[in-house]
mmCIF file of C-alpha atoms and ligand atoms in Angstrom:
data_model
loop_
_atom_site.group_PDB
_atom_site.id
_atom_site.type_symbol
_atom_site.label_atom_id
_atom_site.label_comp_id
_atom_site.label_asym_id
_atom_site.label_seq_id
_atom_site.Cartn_x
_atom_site.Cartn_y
_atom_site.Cartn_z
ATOM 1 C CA UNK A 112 102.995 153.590 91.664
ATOM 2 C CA UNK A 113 100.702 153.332 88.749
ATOM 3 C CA UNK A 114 100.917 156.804 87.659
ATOM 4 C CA UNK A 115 104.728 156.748 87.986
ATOM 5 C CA UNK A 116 105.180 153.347 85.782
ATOM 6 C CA UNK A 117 102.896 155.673 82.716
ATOM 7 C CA UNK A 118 104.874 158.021 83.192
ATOM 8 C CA UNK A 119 108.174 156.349 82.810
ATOM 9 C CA UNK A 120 107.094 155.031 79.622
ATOM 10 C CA UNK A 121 106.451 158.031 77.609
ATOM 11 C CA UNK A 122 110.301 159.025 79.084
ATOM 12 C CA UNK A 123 113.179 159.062 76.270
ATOM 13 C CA UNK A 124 115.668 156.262 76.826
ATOM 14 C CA UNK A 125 119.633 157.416 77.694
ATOM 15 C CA UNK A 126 121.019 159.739 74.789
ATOM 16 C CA UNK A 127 123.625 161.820 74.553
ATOM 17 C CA UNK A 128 123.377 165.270 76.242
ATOM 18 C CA UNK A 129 122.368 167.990 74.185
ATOM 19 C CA UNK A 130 125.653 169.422 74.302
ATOM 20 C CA UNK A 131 127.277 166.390 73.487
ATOM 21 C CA UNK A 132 125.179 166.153 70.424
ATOM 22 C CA UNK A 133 126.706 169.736 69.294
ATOM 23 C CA UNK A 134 130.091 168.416 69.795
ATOM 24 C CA UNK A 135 129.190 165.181 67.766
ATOM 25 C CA UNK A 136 127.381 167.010 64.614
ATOM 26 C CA UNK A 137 129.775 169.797 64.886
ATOM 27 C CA UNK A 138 126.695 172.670 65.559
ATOM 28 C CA UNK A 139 128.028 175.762 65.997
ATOM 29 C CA UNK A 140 125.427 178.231 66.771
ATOM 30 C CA UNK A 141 124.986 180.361 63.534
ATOM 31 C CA UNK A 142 124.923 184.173 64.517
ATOM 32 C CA UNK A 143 122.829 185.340 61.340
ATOM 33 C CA UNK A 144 120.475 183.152 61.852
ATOM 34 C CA UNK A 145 120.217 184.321 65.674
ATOM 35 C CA UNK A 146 120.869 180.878 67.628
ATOM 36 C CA UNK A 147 121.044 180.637 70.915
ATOM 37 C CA UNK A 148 119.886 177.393 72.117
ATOM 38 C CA UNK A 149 119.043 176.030 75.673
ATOM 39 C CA UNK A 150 121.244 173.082 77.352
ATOM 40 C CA UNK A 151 119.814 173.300 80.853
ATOM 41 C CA UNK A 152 117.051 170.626 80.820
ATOM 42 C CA UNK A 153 115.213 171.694 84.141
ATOM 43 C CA UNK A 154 114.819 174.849 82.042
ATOM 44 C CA UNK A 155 113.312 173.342 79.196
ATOM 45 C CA UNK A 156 111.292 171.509 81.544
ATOM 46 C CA UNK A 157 110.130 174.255 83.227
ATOM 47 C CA UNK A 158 108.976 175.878 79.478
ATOM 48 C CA UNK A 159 107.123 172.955 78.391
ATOM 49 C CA UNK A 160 105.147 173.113 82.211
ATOM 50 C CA UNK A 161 103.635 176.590 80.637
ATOM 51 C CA UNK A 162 102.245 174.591 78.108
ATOM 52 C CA UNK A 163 100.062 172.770 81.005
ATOM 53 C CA UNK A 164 99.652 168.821 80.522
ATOM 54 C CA UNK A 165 100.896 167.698 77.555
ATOM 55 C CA UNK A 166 99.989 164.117 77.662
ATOM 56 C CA UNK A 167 98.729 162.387 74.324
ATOM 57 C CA UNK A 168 99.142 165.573 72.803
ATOM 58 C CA UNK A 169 99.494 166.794 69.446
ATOM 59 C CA UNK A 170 102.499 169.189 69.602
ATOM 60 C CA UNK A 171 104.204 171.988 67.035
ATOM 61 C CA UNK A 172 107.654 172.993 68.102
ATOM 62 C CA UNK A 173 108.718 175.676 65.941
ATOM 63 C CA UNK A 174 112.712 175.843 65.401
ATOM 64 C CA UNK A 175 114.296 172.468 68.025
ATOM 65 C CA UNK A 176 117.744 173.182 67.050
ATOM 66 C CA UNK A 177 119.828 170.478 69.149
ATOM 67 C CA UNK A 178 116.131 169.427 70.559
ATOM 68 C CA UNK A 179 116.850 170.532 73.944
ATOM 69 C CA UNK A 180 113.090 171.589 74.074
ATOM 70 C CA UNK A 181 112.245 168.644 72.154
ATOM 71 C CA UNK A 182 113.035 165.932 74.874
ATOM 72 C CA UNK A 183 111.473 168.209 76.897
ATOM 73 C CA UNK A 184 108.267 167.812 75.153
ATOM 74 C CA UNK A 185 108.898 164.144 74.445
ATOM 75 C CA UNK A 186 109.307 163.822 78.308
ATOM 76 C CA UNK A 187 106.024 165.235 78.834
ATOM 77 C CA UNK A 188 103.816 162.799 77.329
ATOM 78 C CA UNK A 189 103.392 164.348 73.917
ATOM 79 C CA UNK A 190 102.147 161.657 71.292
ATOM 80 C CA UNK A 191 102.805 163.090 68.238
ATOM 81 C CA UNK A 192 105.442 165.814 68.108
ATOM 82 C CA UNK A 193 105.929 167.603 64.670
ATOM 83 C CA UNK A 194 109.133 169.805 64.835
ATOM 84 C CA UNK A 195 109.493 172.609 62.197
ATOM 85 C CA UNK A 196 113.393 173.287 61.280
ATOM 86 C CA UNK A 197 115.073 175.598 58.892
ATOM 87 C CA UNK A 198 118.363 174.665 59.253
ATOM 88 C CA UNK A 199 119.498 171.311 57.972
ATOM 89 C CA UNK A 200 122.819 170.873 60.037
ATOM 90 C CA UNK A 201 120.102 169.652 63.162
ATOM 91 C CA UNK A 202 118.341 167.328 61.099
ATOM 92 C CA UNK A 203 120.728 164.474 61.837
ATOM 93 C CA UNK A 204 120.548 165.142 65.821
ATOM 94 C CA UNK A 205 116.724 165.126 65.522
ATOM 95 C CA UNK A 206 116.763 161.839 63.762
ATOM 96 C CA UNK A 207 118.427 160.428 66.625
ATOM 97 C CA UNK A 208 115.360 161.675 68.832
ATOM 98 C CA UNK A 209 112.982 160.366 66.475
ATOM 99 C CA UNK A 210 114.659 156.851 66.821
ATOM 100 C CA UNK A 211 114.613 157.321 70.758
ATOM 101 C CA UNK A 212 110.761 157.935 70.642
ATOM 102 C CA UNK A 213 109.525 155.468 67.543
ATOM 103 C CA UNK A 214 106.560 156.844 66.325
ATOM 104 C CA UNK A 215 106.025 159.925 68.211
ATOM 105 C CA UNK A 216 108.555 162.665 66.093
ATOM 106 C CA UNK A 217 107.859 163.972 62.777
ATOM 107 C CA UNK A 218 110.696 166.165 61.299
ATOM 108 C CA UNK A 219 110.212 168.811 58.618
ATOM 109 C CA UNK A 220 112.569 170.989 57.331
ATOM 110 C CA UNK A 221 110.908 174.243 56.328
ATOM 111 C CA UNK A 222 110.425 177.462 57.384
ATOM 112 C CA UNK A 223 107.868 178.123 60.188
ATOM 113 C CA UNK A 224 106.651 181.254 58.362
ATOM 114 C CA UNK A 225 105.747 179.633 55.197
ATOM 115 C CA UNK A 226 104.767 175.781 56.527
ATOM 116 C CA UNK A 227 101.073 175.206 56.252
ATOM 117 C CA UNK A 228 100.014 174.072 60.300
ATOM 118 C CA UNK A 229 96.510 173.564 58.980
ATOM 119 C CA UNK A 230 97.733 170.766 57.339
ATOM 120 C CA UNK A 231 100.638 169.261 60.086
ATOM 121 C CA UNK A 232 97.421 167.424 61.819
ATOM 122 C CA UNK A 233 94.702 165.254 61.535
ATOM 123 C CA UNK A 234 91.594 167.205 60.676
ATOM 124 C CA UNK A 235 89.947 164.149 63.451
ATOM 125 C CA UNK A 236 91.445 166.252 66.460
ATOM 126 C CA UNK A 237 89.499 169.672 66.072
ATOM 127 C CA UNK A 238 87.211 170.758 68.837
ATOM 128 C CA UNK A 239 84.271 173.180 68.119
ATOM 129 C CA UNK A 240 85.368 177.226 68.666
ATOM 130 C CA UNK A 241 83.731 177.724 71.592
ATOM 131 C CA UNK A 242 84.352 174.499 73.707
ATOM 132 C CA UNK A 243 88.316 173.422 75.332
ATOM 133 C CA UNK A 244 90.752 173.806 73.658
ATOM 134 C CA UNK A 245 92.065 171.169 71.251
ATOM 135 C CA UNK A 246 94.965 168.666 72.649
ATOM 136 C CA UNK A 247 97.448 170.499 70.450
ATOM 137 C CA UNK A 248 99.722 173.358 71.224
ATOM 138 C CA UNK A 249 102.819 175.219 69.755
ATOM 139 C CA UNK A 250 105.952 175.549 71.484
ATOM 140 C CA UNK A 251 109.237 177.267 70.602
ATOM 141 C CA UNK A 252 112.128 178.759 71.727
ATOM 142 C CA UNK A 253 112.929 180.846 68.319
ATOM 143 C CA UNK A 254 115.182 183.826 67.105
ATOM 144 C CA UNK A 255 113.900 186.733 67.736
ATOM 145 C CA UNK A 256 113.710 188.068 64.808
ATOM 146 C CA UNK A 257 111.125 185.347 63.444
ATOM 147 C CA UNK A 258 109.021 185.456 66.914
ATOM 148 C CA UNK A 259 107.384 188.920 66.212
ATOM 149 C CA UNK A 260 106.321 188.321 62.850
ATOM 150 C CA UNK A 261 105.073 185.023 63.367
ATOM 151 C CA UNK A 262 103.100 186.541 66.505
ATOM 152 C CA UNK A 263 101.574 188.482 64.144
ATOM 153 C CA UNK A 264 100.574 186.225 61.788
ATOM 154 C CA UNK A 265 98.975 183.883 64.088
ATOM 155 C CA UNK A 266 97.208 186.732 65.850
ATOM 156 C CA UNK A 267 95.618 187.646 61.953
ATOM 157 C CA UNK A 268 94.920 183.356 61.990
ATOM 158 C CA UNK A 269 93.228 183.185 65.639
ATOM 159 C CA UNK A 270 90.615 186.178 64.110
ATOM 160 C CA UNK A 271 90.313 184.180 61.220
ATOM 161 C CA UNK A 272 90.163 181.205 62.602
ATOM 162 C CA UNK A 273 93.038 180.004 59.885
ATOM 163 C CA UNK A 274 96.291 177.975 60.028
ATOM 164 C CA UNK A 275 96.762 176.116 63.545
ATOM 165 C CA UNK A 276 93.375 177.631 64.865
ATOM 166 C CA UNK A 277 91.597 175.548 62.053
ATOM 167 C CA UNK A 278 91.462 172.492 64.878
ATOM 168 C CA UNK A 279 90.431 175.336 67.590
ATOM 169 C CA UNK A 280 91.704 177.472 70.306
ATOM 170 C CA UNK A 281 94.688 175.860 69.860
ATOM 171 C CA UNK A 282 97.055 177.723 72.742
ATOM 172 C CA UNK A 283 101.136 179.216 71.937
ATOM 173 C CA UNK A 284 104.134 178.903 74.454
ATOM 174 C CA UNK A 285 106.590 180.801 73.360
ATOM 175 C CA UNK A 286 109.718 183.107 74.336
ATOM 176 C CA UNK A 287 110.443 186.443 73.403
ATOM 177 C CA UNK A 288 112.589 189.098 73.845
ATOM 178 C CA UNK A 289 112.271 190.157 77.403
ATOM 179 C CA UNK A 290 111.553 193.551 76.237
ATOM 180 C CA UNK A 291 108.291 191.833 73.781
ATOM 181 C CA UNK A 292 106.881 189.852 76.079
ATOM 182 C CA UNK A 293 106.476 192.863 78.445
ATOM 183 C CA UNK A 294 104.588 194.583 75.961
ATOM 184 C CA UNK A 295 102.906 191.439 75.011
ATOM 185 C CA UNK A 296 101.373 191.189 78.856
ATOM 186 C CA UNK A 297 101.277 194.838 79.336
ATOM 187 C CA UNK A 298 98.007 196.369 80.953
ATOM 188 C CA UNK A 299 96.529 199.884 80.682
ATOM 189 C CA UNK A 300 98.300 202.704 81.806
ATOM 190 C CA UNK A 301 101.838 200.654 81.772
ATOM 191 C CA UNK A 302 104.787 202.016 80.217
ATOM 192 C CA UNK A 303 104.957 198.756 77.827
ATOM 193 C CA UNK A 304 101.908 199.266 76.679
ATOM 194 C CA UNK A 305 101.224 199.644 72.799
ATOM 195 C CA UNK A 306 100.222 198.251 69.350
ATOM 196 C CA UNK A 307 101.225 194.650 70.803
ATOM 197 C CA UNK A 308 99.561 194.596 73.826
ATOM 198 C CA UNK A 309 95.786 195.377 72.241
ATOM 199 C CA UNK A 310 96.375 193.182 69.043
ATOM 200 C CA UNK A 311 97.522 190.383 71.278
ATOM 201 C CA UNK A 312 94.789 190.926 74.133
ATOM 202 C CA UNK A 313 91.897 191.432 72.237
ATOM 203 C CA UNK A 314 92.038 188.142 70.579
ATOM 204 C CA UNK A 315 93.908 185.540 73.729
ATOM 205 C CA UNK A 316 94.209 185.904 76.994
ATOM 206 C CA UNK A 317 98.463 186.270 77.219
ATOM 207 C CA UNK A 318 100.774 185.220 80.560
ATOM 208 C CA UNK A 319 104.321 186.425 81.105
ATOM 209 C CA UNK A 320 105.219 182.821 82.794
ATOM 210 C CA UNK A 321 108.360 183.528 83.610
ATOM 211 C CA UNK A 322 112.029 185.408 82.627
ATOM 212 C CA UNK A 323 115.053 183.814 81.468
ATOM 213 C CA UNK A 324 118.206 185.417 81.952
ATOM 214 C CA UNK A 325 120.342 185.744 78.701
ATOM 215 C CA UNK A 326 123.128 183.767 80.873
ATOM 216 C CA UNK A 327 120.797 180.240 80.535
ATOM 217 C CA UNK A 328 121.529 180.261 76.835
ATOM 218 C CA UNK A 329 124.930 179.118 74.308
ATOM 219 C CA UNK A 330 125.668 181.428 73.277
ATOM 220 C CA UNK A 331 124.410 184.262 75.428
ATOM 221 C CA UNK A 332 122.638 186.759 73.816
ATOM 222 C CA UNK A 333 122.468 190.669 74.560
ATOM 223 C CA UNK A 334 118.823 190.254 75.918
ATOM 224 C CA UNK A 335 116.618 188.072 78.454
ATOM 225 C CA UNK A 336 113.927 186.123 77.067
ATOM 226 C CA UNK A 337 110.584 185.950 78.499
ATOM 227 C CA UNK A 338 107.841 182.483 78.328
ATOM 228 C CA UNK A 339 104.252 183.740 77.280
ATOM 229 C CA UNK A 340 101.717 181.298 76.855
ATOM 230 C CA UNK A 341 98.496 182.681 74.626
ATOM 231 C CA UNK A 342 94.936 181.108 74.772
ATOM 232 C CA UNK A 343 92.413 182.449 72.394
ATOM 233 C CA UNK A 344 89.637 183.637 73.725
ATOM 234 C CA UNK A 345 86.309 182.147 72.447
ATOM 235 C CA UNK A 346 84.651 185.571 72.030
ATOM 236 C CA UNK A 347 87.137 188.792 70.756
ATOM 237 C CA UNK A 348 87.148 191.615 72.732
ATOM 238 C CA UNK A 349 86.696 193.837 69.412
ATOM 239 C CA UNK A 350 84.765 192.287 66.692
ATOM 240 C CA UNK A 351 85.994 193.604 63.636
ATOM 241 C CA UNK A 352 87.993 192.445 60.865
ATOM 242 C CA UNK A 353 91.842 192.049 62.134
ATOM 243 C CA UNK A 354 92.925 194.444 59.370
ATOM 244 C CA UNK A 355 90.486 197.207 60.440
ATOM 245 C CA UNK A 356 91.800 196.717 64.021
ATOM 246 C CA UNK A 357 95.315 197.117 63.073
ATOM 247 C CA UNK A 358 94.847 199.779 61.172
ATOM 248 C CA UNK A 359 93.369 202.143 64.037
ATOM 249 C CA UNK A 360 95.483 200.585 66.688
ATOM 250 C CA UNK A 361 99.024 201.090 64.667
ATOM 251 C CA UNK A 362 97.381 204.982 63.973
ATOM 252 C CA UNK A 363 96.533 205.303 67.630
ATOM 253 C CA UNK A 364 99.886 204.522 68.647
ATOM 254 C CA UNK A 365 102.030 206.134 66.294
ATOM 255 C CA UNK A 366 102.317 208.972 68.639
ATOM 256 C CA UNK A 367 102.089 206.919 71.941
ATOM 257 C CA UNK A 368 103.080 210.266 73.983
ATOM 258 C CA UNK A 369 100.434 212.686 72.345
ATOM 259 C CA UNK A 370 96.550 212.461 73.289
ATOM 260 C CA UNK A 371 94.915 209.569 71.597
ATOM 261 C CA UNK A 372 93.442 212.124 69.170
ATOM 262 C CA UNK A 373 96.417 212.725 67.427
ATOM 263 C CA UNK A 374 96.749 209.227 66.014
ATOM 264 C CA UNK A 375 92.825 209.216 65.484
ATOM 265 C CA UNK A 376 93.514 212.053 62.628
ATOM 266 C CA UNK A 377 95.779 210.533 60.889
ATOM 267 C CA UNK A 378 92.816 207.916 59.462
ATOM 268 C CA UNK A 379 91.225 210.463 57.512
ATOM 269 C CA UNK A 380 92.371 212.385 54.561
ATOM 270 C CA UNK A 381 94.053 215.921 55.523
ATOM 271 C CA UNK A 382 90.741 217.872 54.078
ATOM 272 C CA UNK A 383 88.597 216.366 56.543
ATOM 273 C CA UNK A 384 90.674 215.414 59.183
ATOM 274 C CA UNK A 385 89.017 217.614 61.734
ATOM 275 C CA UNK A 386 85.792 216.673 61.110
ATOM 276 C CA UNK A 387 85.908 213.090 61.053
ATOM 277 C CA UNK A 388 88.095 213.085 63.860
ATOM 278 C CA UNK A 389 85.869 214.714 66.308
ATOM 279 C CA UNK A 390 83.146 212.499 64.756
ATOM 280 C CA UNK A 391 84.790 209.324 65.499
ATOM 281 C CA UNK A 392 85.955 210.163 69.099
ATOM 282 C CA UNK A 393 82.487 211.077 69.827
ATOM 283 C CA UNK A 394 80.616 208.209 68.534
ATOM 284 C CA UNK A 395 83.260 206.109 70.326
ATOM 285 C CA UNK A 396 82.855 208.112 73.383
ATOM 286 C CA UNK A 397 86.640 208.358 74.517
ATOM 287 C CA UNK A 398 88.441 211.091 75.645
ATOM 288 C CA UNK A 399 90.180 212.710 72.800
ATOM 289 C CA UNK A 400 93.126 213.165 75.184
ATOM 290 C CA UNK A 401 93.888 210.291 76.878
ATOM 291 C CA UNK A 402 97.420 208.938 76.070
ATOM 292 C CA UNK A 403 97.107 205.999 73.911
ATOM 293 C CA UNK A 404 98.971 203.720 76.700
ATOM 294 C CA UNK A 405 95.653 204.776 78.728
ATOM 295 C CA UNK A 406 93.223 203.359 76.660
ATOM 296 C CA UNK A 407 91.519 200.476 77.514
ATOM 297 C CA UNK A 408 90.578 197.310 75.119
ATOM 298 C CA UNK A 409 86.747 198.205 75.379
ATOM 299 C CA UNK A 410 87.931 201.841 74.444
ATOM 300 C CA UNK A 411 89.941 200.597 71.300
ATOM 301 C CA UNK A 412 86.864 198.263 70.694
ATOM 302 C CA UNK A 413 84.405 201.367 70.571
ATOM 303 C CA UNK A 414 87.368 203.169 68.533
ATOM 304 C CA UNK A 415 87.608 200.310 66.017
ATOM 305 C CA UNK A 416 83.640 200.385 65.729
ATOM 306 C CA UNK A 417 82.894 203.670 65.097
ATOM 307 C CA UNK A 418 85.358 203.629 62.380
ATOM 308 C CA UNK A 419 83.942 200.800 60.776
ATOM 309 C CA UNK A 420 80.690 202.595 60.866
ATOM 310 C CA UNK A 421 82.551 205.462 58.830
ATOM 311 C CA UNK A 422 83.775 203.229 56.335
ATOM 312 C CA UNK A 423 80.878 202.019 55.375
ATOM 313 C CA UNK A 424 79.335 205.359 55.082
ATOM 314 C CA UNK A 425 82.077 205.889 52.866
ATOM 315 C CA UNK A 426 84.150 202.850 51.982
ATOM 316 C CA UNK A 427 86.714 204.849 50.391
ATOM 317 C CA UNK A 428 88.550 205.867 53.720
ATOM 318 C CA UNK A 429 89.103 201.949 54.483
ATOM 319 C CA UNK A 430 91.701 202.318 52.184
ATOM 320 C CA UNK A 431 92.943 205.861 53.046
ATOM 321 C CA UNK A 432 96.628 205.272 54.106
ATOM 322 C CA UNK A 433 98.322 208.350 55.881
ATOM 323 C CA UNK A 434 101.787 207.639 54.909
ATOM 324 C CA UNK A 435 100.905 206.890 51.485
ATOM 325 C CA UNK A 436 99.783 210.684 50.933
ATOM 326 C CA UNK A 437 102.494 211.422 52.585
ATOM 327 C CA UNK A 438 104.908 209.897 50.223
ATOM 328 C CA UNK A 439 102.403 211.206 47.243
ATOM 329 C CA UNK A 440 102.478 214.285 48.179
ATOM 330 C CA UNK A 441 106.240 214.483 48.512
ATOM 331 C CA UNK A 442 106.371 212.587 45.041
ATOM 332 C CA UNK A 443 104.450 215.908 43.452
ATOM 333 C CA UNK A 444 106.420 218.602 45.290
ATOM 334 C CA UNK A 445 109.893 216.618 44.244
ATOM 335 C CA UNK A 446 108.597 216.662 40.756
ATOM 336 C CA UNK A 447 107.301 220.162 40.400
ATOM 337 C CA UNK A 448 110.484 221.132 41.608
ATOM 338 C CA UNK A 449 112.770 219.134 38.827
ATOM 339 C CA UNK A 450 110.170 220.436 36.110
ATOM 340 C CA UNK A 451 109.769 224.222 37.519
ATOM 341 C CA UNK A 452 111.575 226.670 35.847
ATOM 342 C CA UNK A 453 115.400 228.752 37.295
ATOM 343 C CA UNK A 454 116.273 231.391 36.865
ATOM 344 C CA UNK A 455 119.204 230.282 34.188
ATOM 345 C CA UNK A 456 116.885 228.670 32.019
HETATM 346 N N1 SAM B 772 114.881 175.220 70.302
HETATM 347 C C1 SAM B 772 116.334 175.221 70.376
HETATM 348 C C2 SAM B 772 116.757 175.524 71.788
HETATM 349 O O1 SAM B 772 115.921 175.997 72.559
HETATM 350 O O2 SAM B 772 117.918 175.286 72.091
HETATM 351 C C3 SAM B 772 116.928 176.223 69.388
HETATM 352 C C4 SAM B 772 116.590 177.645 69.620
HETATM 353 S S1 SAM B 772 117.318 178.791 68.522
HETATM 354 C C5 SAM B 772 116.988 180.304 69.367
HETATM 355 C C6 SAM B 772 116.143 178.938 67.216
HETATM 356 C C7 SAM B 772 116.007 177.759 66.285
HETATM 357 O O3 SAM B 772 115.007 178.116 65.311
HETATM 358 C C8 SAM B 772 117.245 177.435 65.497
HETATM 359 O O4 SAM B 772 117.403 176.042 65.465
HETATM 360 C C9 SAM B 772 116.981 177.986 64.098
HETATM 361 O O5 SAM B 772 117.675 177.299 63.073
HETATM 362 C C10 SAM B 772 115.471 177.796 64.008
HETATM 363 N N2 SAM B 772 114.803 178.711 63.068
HETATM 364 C C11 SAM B 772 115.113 179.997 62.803
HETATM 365 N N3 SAM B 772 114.248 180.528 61.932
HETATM 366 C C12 SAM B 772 113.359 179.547 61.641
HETATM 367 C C13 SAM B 772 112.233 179.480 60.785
HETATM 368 N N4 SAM B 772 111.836 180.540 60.073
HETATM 369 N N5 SAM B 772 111.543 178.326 60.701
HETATM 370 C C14 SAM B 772 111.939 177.244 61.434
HETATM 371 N N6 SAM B 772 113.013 177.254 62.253
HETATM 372 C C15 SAM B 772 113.709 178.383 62.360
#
């Protein structure tokens, strides 16, 4: 009975439904900025769950719209919720949560991509790399369009240790495109697999928690959405700068249906492709043709290692871009033709 009387304090007192709050502040989803919002509470209940306990928490939620997710969250315990909104037409609503929970909702309005997390929480509640994780997490249900980029970018701060993962391993529940978080979770040898899968693997361990159907969101969209919840791992799988990673990862996989060797060549400059090539695939010790969707995060590990050996033999080829001699290249025959003579001249 104990328990149960806690629990009922951190609840939200009687508000308006989320829908009725759209009626009330007139929120019509905007279709450019790729809203599609969630009115079934058990749903955003069931998100938050991914999260794991959420009691006294410290909590980001990226992008609450009406703040379905948000009384989700509030519902859960969290002490200190900081909610990160670009559009201002949901600021109103989310003042109305904020009076529901005194003390407990901070609202910004700002752009997740930009907003500086290292500084959205006391510096008191870090907890050292290697031990638990710290009692803060990020949640969002966001476009689509924002969710890949930011995955990114928090992927580059989780190596770095930078932005939210200044407090720690501080762990991600978020949705994505069905399609995304498939490749997100993918393993070796799936057809999912790709540039995604490694960057995301190597540095968290990632869950698929569940699928929502497109149908569980106003207004629908063309796509389901998938939950994945991310917890950095203490040690990387590949210990190399982030950058360096990308770089052979994105080159492996640019031809995900030729032998691995393929992408390999295109690190090294055309004159000594062949050599360096071979040279890397050996030192690495993986088959030059396996199918980059076969390789294995210890195989990209020894792949990303034995390059970085070769650049700093020679520290000009961490530079070497592939597409940018491309686009030289074409740059010099498109000008020799304009200045080469015909035959009216
Ligand atoms: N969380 C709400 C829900 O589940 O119903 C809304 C989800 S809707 C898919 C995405 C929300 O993210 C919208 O409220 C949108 O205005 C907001 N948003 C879009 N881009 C953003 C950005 N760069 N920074 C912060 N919020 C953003």
């Amino acid at each position: 009975m104990a328990a149960s009387g806690k629990l009922a304090s951190f609840r939200l007192p009687p508000l308006p439904t989320v829908g009725e709050l759209i009626k009330l502040y007139n929120l019509r989803a905007e279709k450019q900025l790729s809203q599609n919002f969630l009115l079934d509470l058990r749903l955003t209940d069931k998100i938050v769950r991914q999260a794991g306990s959420l009691r006294d928490a410290h909590v980001c939620e990226v992008g609450p719209g009406p703040g379905g997710l948000t009384r989700s969250i509030l519902n859960a315990g969290a002490a200190d919720l900081l909610v990160v909104e670009k559009d201002t037409r949901f600021i109103p609503g989310l003042k109305l949560l904020s009076e529901a929970a005194p003390g407990r909702l901070r609202i910004v309005h700002g752009d997740i991509l930009t907003y500086r997390l290292d500084r959205g929480f006391p510096t008191n509640i870090s907890k050292p790399w290697e031990g638990d994780p710290p009692n803060l997490h990020i949640i969002g249900n966001l476009p689509f369009s924002v969710s890949t980029p930011l995955i990114i970018k928090w992927l580059e701060n989780v190596a770095n240790r930078t932005g939210p993962f200044t407090f720690g391993r501080t762990r991600l529940t978020l949705t994505f495109q069905k399609e995304v978080a498939e490749r997100l979770t993918a393993s070796t040898g799936s057809k999912q697999r790709s540039r995604l899968s490694i960057m995301a693997q190597y540095l968290c361990t990632v869950h698929n928690c569940f699928t929502i159907p497109g149908r569980a969101f106003v207004p629908k969209p063309e796509v389901d959405v998938g939950v994945v919840h991310f917890t950095p791992l203490v040690q990387p799988q590949i210990q190399q700068p982030f950058q360096l990673v990308e770089k052979v990862v994105r080159n492996v996989f640019q031809f995900r249906r030729k032998h691995c060797h393929k992408g390999v060549e295109k690190l090294f400059p055309e004159a000594r492709r062949v050599e360096l090539t071979q040279e890397m695939m050996q030192q690495a010790d993986v088959d030059p043709i396996l199918r980059p969707t076969e390789l294995t995060i210890p195989q990209f590990r020894a792949l990303a290692d034995a390059y970085a050996r070769l650049c700093a033999h020679e520290p000009a080829l961490l530079t070497y871009e592939f597409r940018e001699e491309l686009r030289l290249k074409h740059v010099a025959r498109k000008s020799n033709t304009a200045s080469s003579p015909t035959l009216t001249d």
